């Protein structure tokens, strides 16, 4: 089927899709994103053999497996990141926060870290490398590292651990040589680091889906809330709060602020680095 055979998506259809996608993911597409959305919808219509939006939309909505909706999510989400992004947060983690969390927890209990969204794995793998290199507490305290995303394609890519030169450009060269093997301009992450992260599919605004994500000591949720409107941000804040242990911390992206979303968290500063803490029992 050629692109010319595909029926144009009108304003009513765009609004119908936008409303449905928002309800399911919390992501709201502004009118300025119309060209991007139409292009992605036409790509999926062509791939599934549907010449018009109504036919495709019905197929996608009522497909029992949900596979096409997942394909649509994968095509609509943007995933661009690199290792050691906003490195100052990793520094605060290993310099102060992990020691504080270690002091709260009983001996023998794992510290649990959640990275969401995982994108193609640069963030959770950065966390793993930073902990190994810079947190001495690993000598006596195990860490469980889980990373999640709504996009199944990026999860598959993350598990492979194969990256471009751009992705690793911020990593000091000795660490690149220590943890990666370069082949034809591609950088393969070591198996030990890849096996240190568990990747899972997750929609942070899906109540039933999120019940399995609990008891985290530290959450990295960077540059996700910027895609949500105010209502979805508040819902996400509650989800993240429920996923944390008392005394746990969450990092957001540099342009995001939990204080403008929710009053449940306590603002903590570690030098110039801001983190948000779920109060300990008793309001400490």
Coordinates of C-alpha atoms in Angstrom, one line a residue:
X1 CA 0.0 0.0 0.0
X2 CA 1.5 3.4 -1.0
X3 CA 1.4 6.5 1.2
X4 CA -0.9 8.1 -1.4
X5 CA -3.5 5.4 -0.8
X6 CA -3.8 6.3 2.9
X7 CA -6.7 8.5 3.8
X8 CA -5.9 11.9 5.5
X9 CA -6.4 12.1 9.2
X10 CA -8.8 14.9 10.0
X11 CA -9.0 17.1 13.1
X12 CA -11.7 15.0 14.7
X13 CA -9.7 11.8 14.2
X14 CA -6.6 13.5 15.6
X15 CA -8.5 14.5 18.7
X16 CA -10.0 11.0 19.1
X17 CA -6.5 9.5 19.0
X18 CA -5.0 12.2 21.2
X19 CA -7.6 11.6 23.9
X20 CA -7.3 7.8 23.8
X21 CA -3.5 8.0 23.9
X22 CA -3.6 10.4 26.8
X23 CA -6.0 8.2 28.8
X24 CA -3.7 5.2 28.4
X25 CA -0.3 6.8 28.8
X26 CA -0.6 10.2 30.3
X27 CA 1.2 11.7 27.4
X28 CA -0.6 14.7 25.8
X29 CA 0.3 15.8 22.3
X30 CA 0.0 19.5 21.7
X31 CA -1.4 20.8 18.4
X32 CA 2.2 21.6 17.4
X33 CA 2.9 17.9 17.3
X34 CA 0.2 17.2 14.8
X35 CA 2.6 16.5 11.9
X36 CA 4.6 14.1 14.0
X37 CA 1.5 12.2 15.2
X38 CA 0.0 12.0 11.7
X39 CA 3.2 10.7 10.3
X40 CA 3.5 7.9 12.9
X41 CA -0.1 7.0 12.6
X42 CA 0.2 6.7 8.8
X43 CA 3.3 4.5 9.3
X44 CA 1.3 2.1 11.5
X45 CA -1.7 2.2 9.2
X46 CA 0.5 1.2 6.3
X47 CA 2.2 -1.5 8.3
X48 CA -1.1 -3.1 9.3
X49 CA -2.8 -2.7 6.0
X50 CA -5.5 -0.2 7.0
X51 CA -6.3 2.5 4.4
X52 CA -8.1 4.9 6.8
X53 CA -7.9 6.0 10.4
X54 CA -11.3 4.6 11.4
X55 CA -10.4 1.1 10.3
X56 CA -7.0 1.2 12.0
X57 CA -8.2 2.8 15.2
X58 CA -10.9 0.1 15.6
X59 CA -8.3 -2.6 14.9
X60 CA -5.8 -1.2 17.4
X61 CA -8.3 -0.5 20.2
X62 CA -10.0 -3.9 20.2
X63 CA -7.0 -6.2 19.3
X64 CA -7.1 -8.8 22.2
X65 CA -3.3 -9.1 22.4
X66 CA -2.7 -5.3 22.7
X67 CA 0.3 -5.8 20.4
X68 CA -0.6 -3.0 18.0
X69 CA -1.2 -0.5 20.8
X70 CA 2.3 -1.4 22.0
X71 CA 3.7 -0.9 18.5
X72 CA 2.0 2.5 18.4
X73 CA 3.4 3.5 21.8
X74 CA 6.9 2.5 20.6
X75 CA 6.6 4.7 17.6
X76 CA 5.2 7.7 19.5
X77 CA 7.7 7.9 22.3
X78 CA 11.0 9.6 21.8
X79 CA 14.1 8.0 23.3
X80 CA 17.4 9.9 23.2
X81 CA 19.9 9.7 26.0
X82 CA 23.6 8.9 26.8
X83 CA 25.8 7.6 29.6
X84 CA 26.5 9.8 32.6
X85 CA 23.8 12.3 31.7
X86 CA 23.3 14.8 34.5
X87 CA 26.2 13.2 36.2
X88 CA 26.0 15.4 39.3
X89 CA 23.1 13.3 40.5
X90 CA 25.1 10.1 40.3
X91 CA 27.8 11.9 42.3
X92 CA 25.3 12.9 45.0
X93 CA 24.1 9.3 45.0
X94 CA 27.5 7.7 45.7
X95 CA 28.8 10.6 47.8
X96 CA 26.0 10.9 50.3
X97 CA 22.6 9.4 49.5
X98 CA 23.6 5.7 49.4
X99 CA 25.4 6.0 52.7
X100 CA 22.3 7.5 54.3
X101 CA 20.0 4.8 52.9
X102 CA 22.5 2.2 54.0
X103 CA 22.2 3.6 57.6
X104 CA 18.4 3.2 57.5
X105 CA 18.1 -0.4 56.4
X106 CA 18.7 -3.6 58.5
X107 CA 21.9 -5.5 57.7
X108 CA 21.4 -8.0 54.9
X109 CA 18.6 -6.1 53.2
X110 CA 19.2 -5.1 49.6
X111 CA 19.0 -1.5 48.7
X112 CA 16.6 -1.2 45.7
X113 CA 17.0 1.3 42.9
X114 CA 14.5 2.0 40.1
X115 CA 15.3 3.8 36.9
X116 CA 12.2 4.9 34.9
X117 CA 12.1 5.4 31.9
X118 CA 15.0 3.2 31.0
X119 CA 15.1 4.3 27.4
X120 CA 17.9 2.3 25.7
X121 CA 19.7 1.6 29.0
X122 CA 22.2 4.3 29.4
X123 CA 20.8 5.6 32.6
X124 CA 20.5 2.3 34.6
X125 CA 23.9 1.1 33.3
X126 CA 25.4 4.5 34.4
X127 CA 24.0 3.9 37.9
X128 CA 25.5 0.4 38.0
X129 CA 28.9 1.6 36.8
X130 CA 28.9 4.6 39.2
X131 CA 28.0 2.3 42.2
X132 CA 30.8 -0.1 41.3
X133 CA 33.4 2.6 40.8
X134 CA 32.5 5.1 43.6
X135 CA 30.4 3.6 46.4
X136 CA 32.4 1.6 48.9
X137 CA 29.2 0.4 50.6
X138 CA 28.9 -2.3 47.9
X139 CA 31.5 -4.3 49.9
X140 CA 28.8 -5.0 52.5
X141 CA 25.4 -4.1 50.9
X142 CA 23.9 -5.6 47.8
X143 CA 21.9 -3.4 45.4
X144 CA 19.0 -4.5 43.3
X145 CA 18.7 -2.4 40.1
X146 CA 15.5 -2.4 38.1
X147 CA 14.7 -0.3 35.0
X148 CA 11.4 0.1 33.2
X149 CA 10.0 1.7 30.1
X150 CA 6.7 1.9 28.3
X151 CA 8.4 1.1 25.0
X152 CA 9.2 -2.6 24.4
X153 CA 11.6 -1.8 21.6
X154 CA 14.0 0.3 23.7
X155 CA 13.9 -2.4 26.4
X156 CA 15.1 -5.0 23.9
X157 CA 17.8 -2.6 22.8
X158 CA 18.8 -1.9 26.4
X159 CA 19.3 -5.6 27.1
X160 CA 21.7 -5.9 24.2
X161 CA 23.9 -3.1 25.6
X162 CA 25.3 -2.1 22.3
X163 CA 26.0 1.7 21.9
X164 CA 27.4 4.3 19.5
X165 CA 30.4 6.5 20.2
X166 CA 28.0 9.4 21.0
X167 CA 26.4 7.4 23.8
X168 CA 29.7 6.8 25.6
X169 CA 31.3 10.2 24.9
X170 CA 30.9 11.4 28.5
X171 CA 32.4 8.4 30.1
X172 CA 36.1 8.7 31.1
X173 CA 38.3 6.8 28.7
X174 CA 39.6 4.4 31.4
X175 CA 36.0 3.4 32.2
X176 CA 35.2 2.9 28.6
X177 CA 38.1 0.6 28.2
X178 CA 37.1 -1.2 31.4
X179 CA 33.4 -1.8 30.7
X180 CA 33.1 -1.8 26.9
X181 CA 34.5 -3.6 24.0
X182 CA 34.8 -1.5 20.8
X183 CA 34.1 -3.2 17.5
X184 CA 33.6 -1.3 14.2
X185 CA 32.7 1.9 16.0
X186 CA 30.1 0.2 18.3
X187 CA 30.6 -0.2 22.0
X188 CA 29.5 -3.5 23.6
X189 CA 28.8 -3.2 27.3
X190 CA 30.3 -6.0 29.5
X191 CA 28.0 -8.9 30.4
X192 CA 28.6 -8.3 34.1
X193 CA 27.1 -4.8 33.9
X194 CA 24.2 -5.9 31.6
X195 CA 23.3 -8.7 34.0
X196 CA 23.3 -6.3 37.0
X197 CA 20.1 -4.6 35.7
X198 CA 16.6 -6.2 35.4
X199 CA 14.5 -4.6 32.6
X200 CA 10.7 -4.6 32.7
X201 CA 7.8 -3.1 30.7
X202 CA 5.8 -0.6 32.7
X203 CA 3.3 2.2 32.2
X204 CA 3.7 4.4 35.2
X205 CA 0.0 5.6 34.9
X206 CA -1.5 2.1 34.8
X207 CA -2.7 1.4 38.3
X208 CA -2.8 -2.4 38.0
X209 CA 0.5 -2.5 36.3
X210 CA 2.3 -0.5 38.9
X211 CA 1.3 -2.6 42.0
X212 CA 4.3 -4.8 41.4
X213 CA 6.7 -1.8 41.7
X214 CA 7.1 -1.2 45.4
X215 CA 9.7 -0.8 48.2
X216 CA 12.3 1.2 46.4
X217 CA 15.0 3.1 48.2
X218 CA 16.0 5.4 45.3
X219 CA 14.2 6.2 42.1
X220 CA 15.6 8.0 39.0
X221 CA 12.6 9.4 37.1
X222 CA 14.2 12.0 34.9
X223 CA 12.6 13.8 31.9
X224 CA 9.4 11.8 32.0
X225 CA 7.0 14.2 33.8
X226 CA 7.7 16.9 31.2
X227 CA 5.6 14.9 28.7
X228 CA 2.6 14.9 31.1
X229 CA 0.0 17.5 31.8
X230 CA -0.7 18.7 35.4
X231 CA -3.3 16.0 36.2
X232 CA -1.0 13.2 34.9
X233 CA 2.0 14.6 36.8
X234 CA 0.0 14.5 40.1
X235 CA -1.1 11.0 39.4
X236 CA 2.5 10.0 38.6
X237 CA 3.7 11.6 41.8
X238 CA 1.3 9.4 43.9
X239 CA 2.5 6.3 42.0
X240 CA 6.1 7.2 42.7
X241 CA 5.4 8.0 46.3
X242 CA 3.7 4.6 46.8
X243 CA 6.6 2.8 45.1
X244 CA 9.1 4.2 47.7
X245 CA 10.1 3.1 51.1
X246 CA 10.0 5.7 53.9
X247 CA 13.2 7.7 53.8
X248 CA 13.7 6.9 50.1
X249 CA 14.7 9.4 47.5
X250 CA 13.7 10.4 44.0
X251 CA 15.7 12.3 41.4
X252 CA 13.9 14.2 38.6
X253 CA 15.3 15.9 35.4
X254 CA 17.0 19.3 35.7
X255 CA 13.9 21.1 34.3
X256 CA 11.4 19.2 36.6
X257 CA 10.3 20.1 40.1
X258 CA 8.3 17.8 42.4
X259 CA 7.6 20.8 44.6
X260 CA 5.3 22.2 41.9
X261 CA 3.5 18.9 41.6
X262 CA 3.1 17.5 45.1
X263 CA 3.7 18.5 48.8
X264 CA 4.1 14.8 49.9
X265 CA 7.9 14.9 49.4
X266 CA 10.6 16.6 51.4
X267 CA 13.1 18.7 49.5
X268 CA 16.7 17.7 50.2
X269 CA 19.8 19.4 48.9
X270 CA 23.2 17.7 48.6
X271 CA 25.4 20.6 47.6
X272 CA 23.8 22.0 44.5
X273 CA 21.9 18.8 43.8
X274 CA 18.1 18.6 44.7
X275 CA 16.5 15.3 45.6
X276 CA 13.0 14.6 46.9
X277 CA 12.5 12.4 50.0
X278 CA 9.6 10.4 51.2
X279 CA 9.5 11.2 54.9
X280 CA 10.6 8.6 57.4
X281 CA 8.0 7.2 59.7
X282 CA 7.1 9.8 62.3
X283 CA 7.7 12.6 59.8
X284 CA 11.4 12.8 60.2

